[in-house]
Short mmCIF file of N, CA and C in Angstrom, two decimals:
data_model
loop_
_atom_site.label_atom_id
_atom_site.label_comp_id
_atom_site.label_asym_id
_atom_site.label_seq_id
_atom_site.Cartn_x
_atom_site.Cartn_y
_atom_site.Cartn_z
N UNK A 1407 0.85 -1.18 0.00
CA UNK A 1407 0.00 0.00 0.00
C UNK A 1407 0.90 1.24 0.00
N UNK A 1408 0.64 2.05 -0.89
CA UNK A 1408 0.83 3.21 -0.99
C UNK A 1408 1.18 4.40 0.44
N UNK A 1409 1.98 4.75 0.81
CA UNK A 1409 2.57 5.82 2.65
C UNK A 1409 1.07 6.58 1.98
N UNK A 1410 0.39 6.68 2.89
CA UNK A 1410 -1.34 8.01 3.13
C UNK A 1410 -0.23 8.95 4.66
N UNK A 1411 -0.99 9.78 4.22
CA UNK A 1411 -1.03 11.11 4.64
C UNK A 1411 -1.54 10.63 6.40
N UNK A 1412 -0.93 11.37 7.35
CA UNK A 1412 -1.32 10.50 8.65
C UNK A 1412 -2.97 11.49 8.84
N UNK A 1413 -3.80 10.48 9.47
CA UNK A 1413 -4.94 10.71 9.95
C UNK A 1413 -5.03 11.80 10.71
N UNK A 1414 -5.84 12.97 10.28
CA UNK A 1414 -6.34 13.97 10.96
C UNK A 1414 -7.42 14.40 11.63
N UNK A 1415 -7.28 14.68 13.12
CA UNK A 1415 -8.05 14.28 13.98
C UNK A 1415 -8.24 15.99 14.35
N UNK A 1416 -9.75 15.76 14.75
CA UNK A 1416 -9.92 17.81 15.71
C UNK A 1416 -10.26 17.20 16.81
N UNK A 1417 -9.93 17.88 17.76
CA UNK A 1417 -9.91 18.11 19.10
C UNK A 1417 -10.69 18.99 19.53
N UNK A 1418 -12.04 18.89 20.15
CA UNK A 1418 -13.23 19.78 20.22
C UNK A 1418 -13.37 19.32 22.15
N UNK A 1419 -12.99 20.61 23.03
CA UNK A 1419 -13.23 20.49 24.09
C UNK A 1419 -13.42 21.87 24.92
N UNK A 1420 -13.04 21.71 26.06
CA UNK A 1420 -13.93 23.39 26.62
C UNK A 1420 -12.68 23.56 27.31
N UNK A 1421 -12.08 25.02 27.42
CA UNK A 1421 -11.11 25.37 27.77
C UNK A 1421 -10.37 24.94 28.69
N UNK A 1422 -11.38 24.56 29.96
CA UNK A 1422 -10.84 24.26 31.48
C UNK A 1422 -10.32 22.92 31.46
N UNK A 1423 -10.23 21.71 30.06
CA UNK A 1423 -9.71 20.78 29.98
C UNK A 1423 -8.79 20.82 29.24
N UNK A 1424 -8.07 22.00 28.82
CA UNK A 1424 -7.54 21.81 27.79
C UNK A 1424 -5.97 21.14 28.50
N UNK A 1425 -5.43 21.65 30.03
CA UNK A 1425 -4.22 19.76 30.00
C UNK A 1425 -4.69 18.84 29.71
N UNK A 1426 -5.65 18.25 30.04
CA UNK A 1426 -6.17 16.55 29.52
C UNK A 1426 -5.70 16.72 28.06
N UNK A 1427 -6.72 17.82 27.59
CA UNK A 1427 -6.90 17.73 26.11
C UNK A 1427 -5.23 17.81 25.53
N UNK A 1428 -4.36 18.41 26.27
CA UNK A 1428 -3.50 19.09 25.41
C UNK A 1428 -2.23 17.43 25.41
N UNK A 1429 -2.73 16.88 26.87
CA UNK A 1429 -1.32 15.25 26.95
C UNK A 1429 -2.73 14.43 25.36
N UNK A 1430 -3.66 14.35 25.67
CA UNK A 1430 -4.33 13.36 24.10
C UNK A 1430 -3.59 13.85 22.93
N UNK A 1431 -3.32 15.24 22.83
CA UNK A 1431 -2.75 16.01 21.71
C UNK A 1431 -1.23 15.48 21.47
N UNK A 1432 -0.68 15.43 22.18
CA UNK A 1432 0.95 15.07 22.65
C UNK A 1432 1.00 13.35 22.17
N UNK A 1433 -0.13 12.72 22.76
CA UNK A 1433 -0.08 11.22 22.44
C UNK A 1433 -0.26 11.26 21.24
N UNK A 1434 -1.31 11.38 20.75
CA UNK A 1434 -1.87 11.48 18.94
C UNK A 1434 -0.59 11.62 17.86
N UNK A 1435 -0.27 13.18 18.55
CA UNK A 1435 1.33 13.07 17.56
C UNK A 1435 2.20 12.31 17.56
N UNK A 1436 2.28 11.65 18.95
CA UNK A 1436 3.77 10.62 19.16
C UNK A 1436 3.09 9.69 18.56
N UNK A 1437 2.43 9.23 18.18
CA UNK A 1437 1.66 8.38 17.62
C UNK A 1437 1.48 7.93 16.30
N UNK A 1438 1.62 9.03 15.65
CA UNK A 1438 1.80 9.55 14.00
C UNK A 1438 0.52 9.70 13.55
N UNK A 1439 -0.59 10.41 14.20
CA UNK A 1439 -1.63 11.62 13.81
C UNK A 1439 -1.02 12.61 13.84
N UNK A 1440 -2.41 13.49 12.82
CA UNK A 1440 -2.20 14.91 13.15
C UNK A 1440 -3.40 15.30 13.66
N UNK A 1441 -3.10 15.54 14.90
CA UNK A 1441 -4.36 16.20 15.79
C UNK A 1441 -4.23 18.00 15.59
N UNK A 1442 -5.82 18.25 15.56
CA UNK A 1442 -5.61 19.58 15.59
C UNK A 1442 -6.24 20.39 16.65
N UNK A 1443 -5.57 20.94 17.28
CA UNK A 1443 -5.93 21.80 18.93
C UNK A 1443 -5.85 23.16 18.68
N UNK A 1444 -7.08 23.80 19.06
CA UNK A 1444 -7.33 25.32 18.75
C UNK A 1444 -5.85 26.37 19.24
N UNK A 1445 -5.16 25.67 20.21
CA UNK A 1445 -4.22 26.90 20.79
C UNK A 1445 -2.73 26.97 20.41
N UNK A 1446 -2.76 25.68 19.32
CA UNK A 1446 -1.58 25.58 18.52
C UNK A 1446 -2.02 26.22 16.97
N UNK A 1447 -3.10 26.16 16.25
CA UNK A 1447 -3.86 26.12 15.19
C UNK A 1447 -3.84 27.59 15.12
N UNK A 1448 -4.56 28.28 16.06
CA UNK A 1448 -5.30 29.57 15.85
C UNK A 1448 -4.32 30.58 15.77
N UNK A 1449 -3.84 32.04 15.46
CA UNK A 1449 -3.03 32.65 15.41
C UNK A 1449 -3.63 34.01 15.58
N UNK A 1450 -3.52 34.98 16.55
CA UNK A 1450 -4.12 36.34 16.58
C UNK A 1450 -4.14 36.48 15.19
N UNK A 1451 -5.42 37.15 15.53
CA UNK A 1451 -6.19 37.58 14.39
C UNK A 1451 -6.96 37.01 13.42
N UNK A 1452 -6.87 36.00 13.44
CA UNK A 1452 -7.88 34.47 12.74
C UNK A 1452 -9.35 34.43 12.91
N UNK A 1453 -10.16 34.17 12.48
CA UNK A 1453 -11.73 34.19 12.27
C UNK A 1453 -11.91 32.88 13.10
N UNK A 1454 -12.05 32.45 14.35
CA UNK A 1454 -12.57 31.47 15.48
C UNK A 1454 -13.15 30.46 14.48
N UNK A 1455 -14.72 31.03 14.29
CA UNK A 1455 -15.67 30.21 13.22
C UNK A 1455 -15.21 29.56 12.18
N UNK A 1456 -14.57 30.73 11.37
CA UNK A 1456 -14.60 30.32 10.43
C UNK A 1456 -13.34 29.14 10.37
N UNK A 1457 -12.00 29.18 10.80
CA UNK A 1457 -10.86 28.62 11.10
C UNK A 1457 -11.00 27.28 11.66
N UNK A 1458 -12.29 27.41 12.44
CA UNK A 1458 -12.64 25.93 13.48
C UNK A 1458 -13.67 25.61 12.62
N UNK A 1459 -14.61 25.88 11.58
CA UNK A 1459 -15.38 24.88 10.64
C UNK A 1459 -14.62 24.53 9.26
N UNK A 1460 -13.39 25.06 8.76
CA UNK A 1460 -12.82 24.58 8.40
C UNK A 1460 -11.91 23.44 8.32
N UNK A 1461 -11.41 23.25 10.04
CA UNK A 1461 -10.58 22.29 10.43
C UNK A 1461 -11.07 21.39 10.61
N UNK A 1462 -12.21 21.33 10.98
CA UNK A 1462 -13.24 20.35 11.17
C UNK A 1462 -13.95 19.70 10.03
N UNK A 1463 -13.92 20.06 9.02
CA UNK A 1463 -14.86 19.77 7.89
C UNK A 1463 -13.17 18.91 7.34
N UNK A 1464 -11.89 19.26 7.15
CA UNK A 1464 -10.86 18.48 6.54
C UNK A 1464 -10.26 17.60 7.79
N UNK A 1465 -10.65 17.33 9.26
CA UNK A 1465 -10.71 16.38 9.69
C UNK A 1465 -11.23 14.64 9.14
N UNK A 1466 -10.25 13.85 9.75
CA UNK A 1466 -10.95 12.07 9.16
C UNK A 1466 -11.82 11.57 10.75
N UNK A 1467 -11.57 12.71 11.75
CA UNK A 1467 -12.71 12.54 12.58
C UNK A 1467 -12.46 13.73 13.72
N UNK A 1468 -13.55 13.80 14.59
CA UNK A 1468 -13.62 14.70 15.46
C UNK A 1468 -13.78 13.86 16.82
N UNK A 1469 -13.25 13.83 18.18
CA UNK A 1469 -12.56 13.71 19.06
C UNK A 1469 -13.47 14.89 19.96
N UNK A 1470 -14.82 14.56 20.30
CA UNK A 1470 -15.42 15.31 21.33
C UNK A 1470 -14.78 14.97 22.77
N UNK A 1471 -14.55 15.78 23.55
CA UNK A 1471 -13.62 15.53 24.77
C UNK A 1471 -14.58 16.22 25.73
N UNK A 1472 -15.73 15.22 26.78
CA UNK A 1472 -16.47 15.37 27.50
C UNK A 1472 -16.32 15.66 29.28
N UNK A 1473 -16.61 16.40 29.92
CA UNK A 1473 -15.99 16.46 31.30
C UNK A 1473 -17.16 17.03 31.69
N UNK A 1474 -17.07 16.94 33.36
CA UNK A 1474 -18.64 17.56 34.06
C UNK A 1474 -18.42 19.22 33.48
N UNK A 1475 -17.51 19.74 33.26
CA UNK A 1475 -17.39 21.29 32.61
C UNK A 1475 -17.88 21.19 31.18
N UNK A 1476 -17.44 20.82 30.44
CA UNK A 1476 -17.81 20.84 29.03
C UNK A 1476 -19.75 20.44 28.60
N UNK A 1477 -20.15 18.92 29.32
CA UNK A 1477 -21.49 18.79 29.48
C UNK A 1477 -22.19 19.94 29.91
N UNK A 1478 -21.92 21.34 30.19
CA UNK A 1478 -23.03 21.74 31.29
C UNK A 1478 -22.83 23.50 31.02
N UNK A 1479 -21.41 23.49 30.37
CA UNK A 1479 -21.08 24.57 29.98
C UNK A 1479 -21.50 25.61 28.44
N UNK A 1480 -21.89 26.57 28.71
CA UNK A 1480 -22.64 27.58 27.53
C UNK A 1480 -21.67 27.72 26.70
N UNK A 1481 -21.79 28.04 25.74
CA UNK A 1481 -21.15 28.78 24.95
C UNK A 1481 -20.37 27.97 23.45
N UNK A 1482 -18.96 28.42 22.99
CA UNK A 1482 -18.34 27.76 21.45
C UNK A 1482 -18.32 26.29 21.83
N UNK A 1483 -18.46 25.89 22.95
CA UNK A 1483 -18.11 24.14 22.97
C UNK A 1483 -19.42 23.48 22.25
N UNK A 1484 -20.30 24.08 23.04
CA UNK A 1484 -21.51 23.19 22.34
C UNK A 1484 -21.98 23.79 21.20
N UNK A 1485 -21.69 24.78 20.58
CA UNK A 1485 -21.39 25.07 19.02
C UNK A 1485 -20.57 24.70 18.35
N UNK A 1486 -19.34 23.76 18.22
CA UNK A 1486 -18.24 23.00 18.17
C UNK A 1486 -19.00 21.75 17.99
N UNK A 1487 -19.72 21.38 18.48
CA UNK A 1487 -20.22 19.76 19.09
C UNK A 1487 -21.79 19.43 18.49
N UNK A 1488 -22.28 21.06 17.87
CA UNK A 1488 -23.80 20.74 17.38
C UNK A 1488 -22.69 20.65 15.83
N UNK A 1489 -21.57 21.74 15.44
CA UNK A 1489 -21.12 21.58 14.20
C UNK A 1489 -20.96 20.02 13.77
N UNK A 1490 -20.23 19.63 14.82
CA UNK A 1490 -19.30 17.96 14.45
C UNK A 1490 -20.80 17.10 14.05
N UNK A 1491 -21.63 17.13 14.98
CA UNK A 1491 -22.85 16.39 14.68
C UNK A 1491 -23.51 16.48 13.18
N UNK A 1492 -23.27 17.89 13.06
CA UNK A 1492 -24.61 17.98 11.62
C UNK A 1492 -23.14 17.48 10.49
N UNK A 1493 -21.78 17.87 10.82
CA UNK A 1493 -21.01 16.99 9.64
C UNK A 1493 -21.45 15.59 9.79
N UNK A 1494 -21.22 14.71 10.63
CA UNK A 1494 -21.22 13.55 10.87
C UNK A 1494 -22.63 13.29 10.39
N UNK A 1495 -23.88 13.86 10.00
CA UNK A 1495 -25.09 13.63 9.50
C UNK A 1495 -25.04 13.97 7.59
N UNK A 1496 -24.06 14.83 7.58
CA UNK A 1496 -23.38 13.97 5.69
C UNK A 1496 -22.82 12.90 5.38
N UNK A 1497 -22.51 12.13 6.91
CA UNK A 1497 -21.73 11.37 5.87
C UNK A 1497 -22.39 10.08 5.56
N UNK A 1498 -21.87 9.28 4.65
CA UNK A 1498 -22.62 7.52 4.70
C UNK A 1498 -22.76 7.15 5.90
N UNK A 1499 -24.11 6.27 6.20
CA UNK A 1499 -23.89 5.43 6.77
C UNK A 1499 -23.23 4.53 7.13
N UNK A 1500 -22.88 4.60 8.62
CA UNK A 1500 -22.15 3.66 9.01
C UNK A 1500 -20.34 4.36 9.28
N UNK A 1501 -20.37 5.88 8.75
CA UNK A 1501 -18.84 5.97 8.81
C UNK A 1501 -18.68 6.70 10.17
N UNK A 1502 -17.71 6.47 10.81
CA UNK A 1502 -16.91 6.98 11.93
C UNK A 1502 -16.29 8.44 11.59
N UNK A 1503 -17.32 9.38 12.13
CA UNK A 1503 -16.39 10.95 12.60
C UNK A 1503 -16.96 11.24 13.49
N UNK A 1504 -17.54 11.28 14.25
CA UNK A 1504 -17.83 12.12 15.43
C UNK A 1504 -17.72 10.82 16.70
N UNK A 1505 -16.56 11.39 17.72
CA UNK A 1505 -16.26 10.51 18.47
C UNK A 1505 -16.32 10.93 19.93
N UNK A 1506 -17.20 10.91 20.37
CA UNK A 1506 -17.33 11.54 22.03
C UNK A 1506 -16.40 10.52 23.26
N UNK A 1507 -15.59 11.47 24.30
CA UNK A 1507 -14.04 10.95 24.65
C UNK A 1507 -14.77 11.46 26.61
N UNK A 1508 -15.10 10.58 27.11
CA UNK A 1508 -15.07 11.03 28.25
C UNK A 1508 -13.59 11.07 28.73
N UNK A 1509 -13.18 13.10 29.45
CA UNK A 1509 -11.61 12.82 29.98
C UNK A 1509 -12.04 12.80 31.34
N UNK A 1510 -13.28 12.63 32.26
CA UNK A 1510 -13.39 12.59 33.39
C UNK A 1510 -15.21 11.57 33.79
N UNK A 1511 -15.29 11.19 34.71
CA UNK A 1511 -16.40 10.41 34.28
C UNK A 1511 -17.61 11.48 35.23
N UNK A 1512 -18.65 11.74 33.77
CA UNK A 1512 -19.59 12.78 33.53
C UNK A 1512 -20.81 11.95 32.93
N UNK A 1513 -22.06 12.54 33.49
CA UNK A 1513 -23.00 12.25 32.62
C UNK A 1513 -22.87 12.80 31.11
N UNK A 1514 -23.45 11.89 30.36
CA UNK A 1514 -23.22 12.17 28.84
C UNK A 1514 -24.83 12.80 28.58
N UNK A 1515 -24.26 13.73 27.94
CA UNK A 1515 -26.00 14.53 26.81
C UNK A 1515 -26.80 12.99 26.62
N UNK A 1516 -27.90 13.30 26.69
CA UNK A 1516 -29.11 12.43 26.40
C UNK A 1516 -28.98 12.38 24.85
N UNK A 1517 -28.84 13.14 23.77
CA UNK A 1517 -28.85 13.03 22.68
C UNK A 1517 -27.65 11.83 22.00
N UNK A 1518 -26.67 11.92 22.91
CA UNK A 1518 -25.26 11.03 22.63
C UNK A 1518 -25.56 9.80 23.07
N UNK A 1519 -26.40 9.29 24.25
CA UNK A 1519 -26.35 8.27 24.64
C UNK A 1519 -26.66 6.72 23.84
N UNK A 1520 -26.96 7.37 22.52
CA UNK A 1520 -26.70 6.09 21.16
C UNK A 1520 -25.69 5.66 20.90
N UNK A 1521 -24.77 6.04 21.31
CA UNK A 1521 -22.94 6.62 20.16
C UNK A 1521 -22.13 5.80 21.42
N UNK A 1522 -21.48 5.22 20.84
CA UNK A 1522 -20.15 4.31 22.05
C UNK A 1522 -19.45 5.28 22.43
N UNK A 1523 -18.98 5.81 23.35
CA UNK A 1523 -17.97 6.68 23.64
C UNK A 1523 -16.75 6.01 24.23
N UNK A 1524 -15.48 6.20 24.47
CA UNK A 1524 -14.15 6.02 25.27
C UNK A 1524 -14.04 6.84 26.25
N UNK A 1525 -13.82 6.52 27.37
CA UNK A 1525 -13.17 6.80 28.64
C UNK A 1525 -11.81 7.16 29.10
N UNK A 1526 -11.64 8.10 28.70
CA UNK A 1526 -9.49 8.23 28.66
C UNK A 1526 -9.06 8.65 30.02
N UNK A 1527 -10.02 8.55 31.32
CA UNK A 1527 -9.58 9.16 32.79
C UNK A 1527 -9.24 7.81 33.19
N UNK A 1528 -10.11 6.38 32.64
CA UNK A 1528 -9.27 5.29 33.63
C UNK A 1528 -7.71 5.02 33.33
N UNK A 1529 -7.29 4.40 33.92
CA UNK A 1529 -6.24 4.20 34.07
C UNK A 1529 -5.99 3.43 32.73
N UNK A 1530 -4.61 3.18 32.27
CA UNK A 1530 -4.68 3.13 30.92
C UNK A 1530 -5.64 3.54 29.74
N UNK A 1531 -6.17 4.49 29.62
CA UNK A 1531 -7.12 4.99 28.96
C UNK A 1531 -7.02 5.44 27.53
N UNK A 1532 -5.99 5.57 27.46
CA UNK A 1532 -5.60 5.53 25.84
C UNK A 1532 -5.11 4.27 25.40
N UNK A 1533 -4.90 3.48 26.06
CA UNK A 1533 -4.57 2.43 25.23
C UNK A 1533 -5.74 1.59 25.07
N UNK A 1534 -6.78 1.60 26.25
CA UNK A 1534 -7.53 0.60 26.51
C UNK A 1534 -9.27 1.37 25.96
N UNK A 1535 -8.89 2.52 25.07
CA UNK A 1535 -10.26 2.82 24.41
C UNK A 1535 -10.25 2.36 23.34
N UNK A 1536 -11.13 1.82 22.87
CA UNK A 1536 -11.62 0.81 21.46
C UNK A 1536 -11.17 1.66 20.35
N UNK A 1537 -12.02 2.63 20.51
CA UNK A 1537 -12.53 3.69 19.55
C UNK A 1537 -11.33 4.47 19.42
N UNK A 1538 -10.88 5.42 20.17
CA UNK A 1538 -9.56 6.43 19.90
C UNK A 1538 -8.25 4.91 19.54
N UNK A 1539 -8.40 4.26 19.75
CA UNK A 1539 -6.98 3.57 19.85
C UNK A 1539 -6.73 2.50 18.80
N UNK A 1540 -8.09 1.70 18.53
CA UNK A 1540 -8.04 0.58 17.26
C UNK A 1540 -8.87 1.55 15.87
N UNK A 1541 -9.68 2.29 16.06
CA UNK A 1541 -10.30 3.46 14.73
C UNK A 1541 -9.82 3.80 14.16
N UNK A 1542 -8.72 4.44 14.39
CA UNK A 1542 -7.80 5.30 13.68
C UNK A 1542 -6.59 4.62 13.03
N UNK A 1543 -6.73 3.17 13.37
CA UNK A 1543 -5.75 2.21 12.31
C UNK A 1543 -6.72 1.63 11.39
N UNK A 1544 -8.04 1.08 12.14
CA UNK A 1544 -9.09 0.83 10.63
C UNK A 1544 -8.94 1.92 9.49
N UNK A 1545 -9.12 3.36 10.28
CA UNK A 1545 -9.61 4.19 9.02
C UNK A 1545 -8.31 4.28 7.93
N UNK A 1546 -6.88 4.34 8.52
CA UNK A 1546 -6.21 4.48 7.74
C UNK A 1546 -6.11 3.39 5.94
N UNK A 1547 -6.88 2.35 6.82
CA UNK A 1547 -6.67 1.05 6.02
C UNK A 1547 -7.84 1.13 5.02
N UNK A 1548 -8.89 1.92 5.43
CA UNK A 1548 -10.35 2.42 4.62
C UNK A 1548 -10.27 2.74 2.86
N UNK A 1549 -10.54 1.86 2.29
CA UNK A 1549 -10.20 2.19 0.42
C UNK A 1549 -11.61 2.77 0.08
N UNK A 1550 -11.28 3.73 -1.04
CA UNK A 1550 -11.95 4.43 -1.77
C UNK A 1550 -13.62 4.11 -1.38
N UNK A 1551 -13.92 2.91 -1.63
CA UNK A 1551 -14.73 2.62 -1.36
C UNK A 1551 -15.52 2.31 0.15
N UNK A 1552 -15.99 3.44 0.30
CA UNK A 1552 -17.02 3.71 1.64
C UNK A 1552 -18.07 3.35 2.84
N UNK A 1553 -18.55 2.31 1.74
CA UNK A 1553 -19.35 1.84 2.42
C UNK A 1553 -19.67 1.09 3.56
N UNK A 1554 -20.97 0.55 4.15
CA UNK A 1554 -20.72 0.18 5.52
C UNK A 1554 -20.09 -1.07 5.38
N UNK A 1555 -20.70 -1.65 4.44
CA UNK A 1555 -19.61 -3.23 4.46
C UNK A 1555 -18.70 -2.89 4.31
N UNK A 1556 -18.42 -2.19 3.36
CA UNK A 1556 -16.61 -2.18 3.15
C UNK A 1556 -15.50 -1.60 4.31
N UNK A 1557 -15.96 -0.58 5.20
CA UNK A 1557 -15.80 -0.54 6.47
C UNK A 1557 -15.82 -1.41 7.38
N UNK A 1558 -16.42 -2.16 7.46
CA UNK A 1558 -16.59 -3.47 8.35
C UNK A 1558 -15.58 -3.86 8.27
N UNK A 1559 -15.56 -4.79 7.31
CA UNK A 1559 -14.36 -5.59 6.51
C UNK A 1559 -12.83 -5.09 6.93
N UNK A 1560 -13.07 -4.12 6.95
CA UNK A 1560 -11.83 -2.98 7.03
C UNK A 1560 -11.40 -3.39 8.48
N UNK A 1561 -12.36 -2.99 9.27
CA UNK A 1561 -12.67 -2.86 10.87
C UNK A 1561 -11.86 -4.05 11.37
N UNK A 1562 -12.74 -5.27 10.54
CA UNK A 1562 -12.47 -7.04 11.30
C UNK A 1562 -10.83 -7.31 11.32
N UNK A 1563 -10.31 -6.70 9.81
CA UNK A 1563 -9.07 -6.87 9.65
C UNK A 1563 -8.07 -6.60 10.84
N UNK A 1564 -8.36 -5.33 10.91
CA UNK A 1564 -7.62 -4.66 12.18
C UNK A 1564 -8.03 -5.37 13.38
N UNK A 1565 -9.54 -5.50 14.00
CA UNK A 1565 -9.85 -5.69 15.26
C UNK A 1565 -9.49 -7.33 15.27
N UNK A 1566 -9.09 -8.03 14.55
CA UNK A 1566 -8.83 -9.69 14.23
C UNK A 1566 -7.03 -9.62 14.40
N UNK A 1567 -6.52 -8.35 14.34
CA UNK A 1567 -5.45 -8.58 14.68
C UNK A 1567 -4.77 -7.78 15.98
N UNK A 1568 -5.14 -6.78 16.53
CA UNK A 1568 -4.97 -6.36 17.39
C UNK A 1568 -4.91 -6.60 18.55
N UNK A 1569 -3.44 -6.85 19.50
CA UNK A 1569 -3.34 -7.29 20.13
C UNK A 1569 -4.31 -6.99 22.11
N UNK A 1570 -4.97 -5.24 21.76
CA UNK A 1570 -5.36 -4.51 22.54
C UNK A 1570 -6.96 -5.68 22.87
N UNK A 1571 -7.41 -5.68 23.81
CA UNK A 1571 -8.63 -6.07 24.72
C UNK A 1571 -9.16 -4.72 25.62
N UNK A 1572 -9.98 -4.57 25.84
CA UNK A 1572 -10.70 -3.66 26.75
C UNK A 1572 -10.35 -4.22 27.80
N UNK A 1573 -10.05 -3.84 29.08
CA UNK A 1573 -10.25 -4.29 30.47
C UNK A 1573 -11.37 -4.29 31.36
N UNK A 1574 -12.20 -2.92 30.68
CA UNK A 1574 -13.49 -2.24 31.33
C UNK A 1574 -14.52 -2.81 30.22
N UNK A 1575 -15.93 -3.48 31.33
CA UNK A 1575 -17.24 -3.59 30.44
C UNK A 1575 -17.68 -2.63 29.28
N UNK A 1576 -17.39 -2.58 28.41
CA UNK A 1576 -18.13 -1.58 27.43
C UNK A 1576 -19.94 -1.69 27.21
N UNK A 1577 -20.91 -0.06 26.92
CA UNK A 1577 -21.54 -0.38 26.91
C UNK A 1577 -22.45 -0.46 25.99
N UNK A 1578 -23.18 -2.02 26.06
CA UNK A 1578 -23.53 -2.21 24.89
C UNK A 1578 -24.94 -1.22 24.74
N UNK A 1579 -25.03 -0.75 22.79
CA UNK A 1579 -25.90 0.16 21.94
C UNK A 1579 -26.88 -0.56 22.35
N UNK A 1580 -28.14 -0.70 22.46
CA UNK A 1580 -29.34 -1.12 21.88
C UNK A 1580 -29.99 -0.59 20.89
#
């Protein structure tokens, strides 16, 4: 296979997390993503909106980063988080971008409580989230072709070889 361009990830969280947010940022890169974090990104004088629906729209996913502050808090976060949603409502069925990241354990929005989320406050938490940790090697492996089977397929490859297990009950969608 052809070297792809490393996976680009946004980082959508509320200020008062931004250490959590900023060591996920630090991992991602050592990692070989490119995560994108508003306080490295933005540069006096930059258009907020416009700069953060851009980054977000050439993201391969968005990385909602949930805490009892962010759930409960007014303002650009949950305009950040209605944006990621209505992208994630273009795309096919079945594809992975909008990824909600508990960094502290919070009730989740009633609207999210469909969507698997990861837990990155337990202990090993980046290694031992499904989603941030085995996703982002499916997607790289993701060919032209989109679809939900073909995603799957994609998925089994990786999750059939990956040596990672959850430690913590995950909970199951209905």
């Amino acid at each position: 296979m052809a070297a792809s361009l490393p996976l680009k990830v946004f980082l959508c969280h509320a200020s008062e997390d931004k250490p959590l947010v900023r060591e996920l940022f630090e991992r991602l890169k050592a990692d070989g993503f490119a995560p994108w974090l508003d306080s490295d990104a933005l540069l006096p004088g930059m258009d907020w909106d416009l700069e953060i629906q851009k980054a977000m729209r050439a993201s391969d996913a968005v990385i909602v980063c949930f805490s009892s502050v962010s759930v409960s808090k007014e303002g650009y976060v949950q305009k950040e988080i209605k944006y990621a949603q209505d992208i994630q409502k273009e795309k096919p069925e079945g594809t992975i971008f909008f990824i909600p990241l508990q960094v502290e354990a919070c009730e989740m929005p009633f609207s999210l409580r469909g969507i698997q989320w990861g837990h990155y406050y337990e202990v090993g938490g980046y290694e031992n989230v499904e989603v941030i940790y085995r996703l982002p090697k499916s997607l790289k492996l993701r060919k032209p072709n989109n679809s939900p089977y073909a995603v799957a397929r994609d998925l089994s490859r990786v999750f059939g070889r990956h040596k990672c297990r959850p430690t913590k009950e995950l909970r199951k969608v209905s």
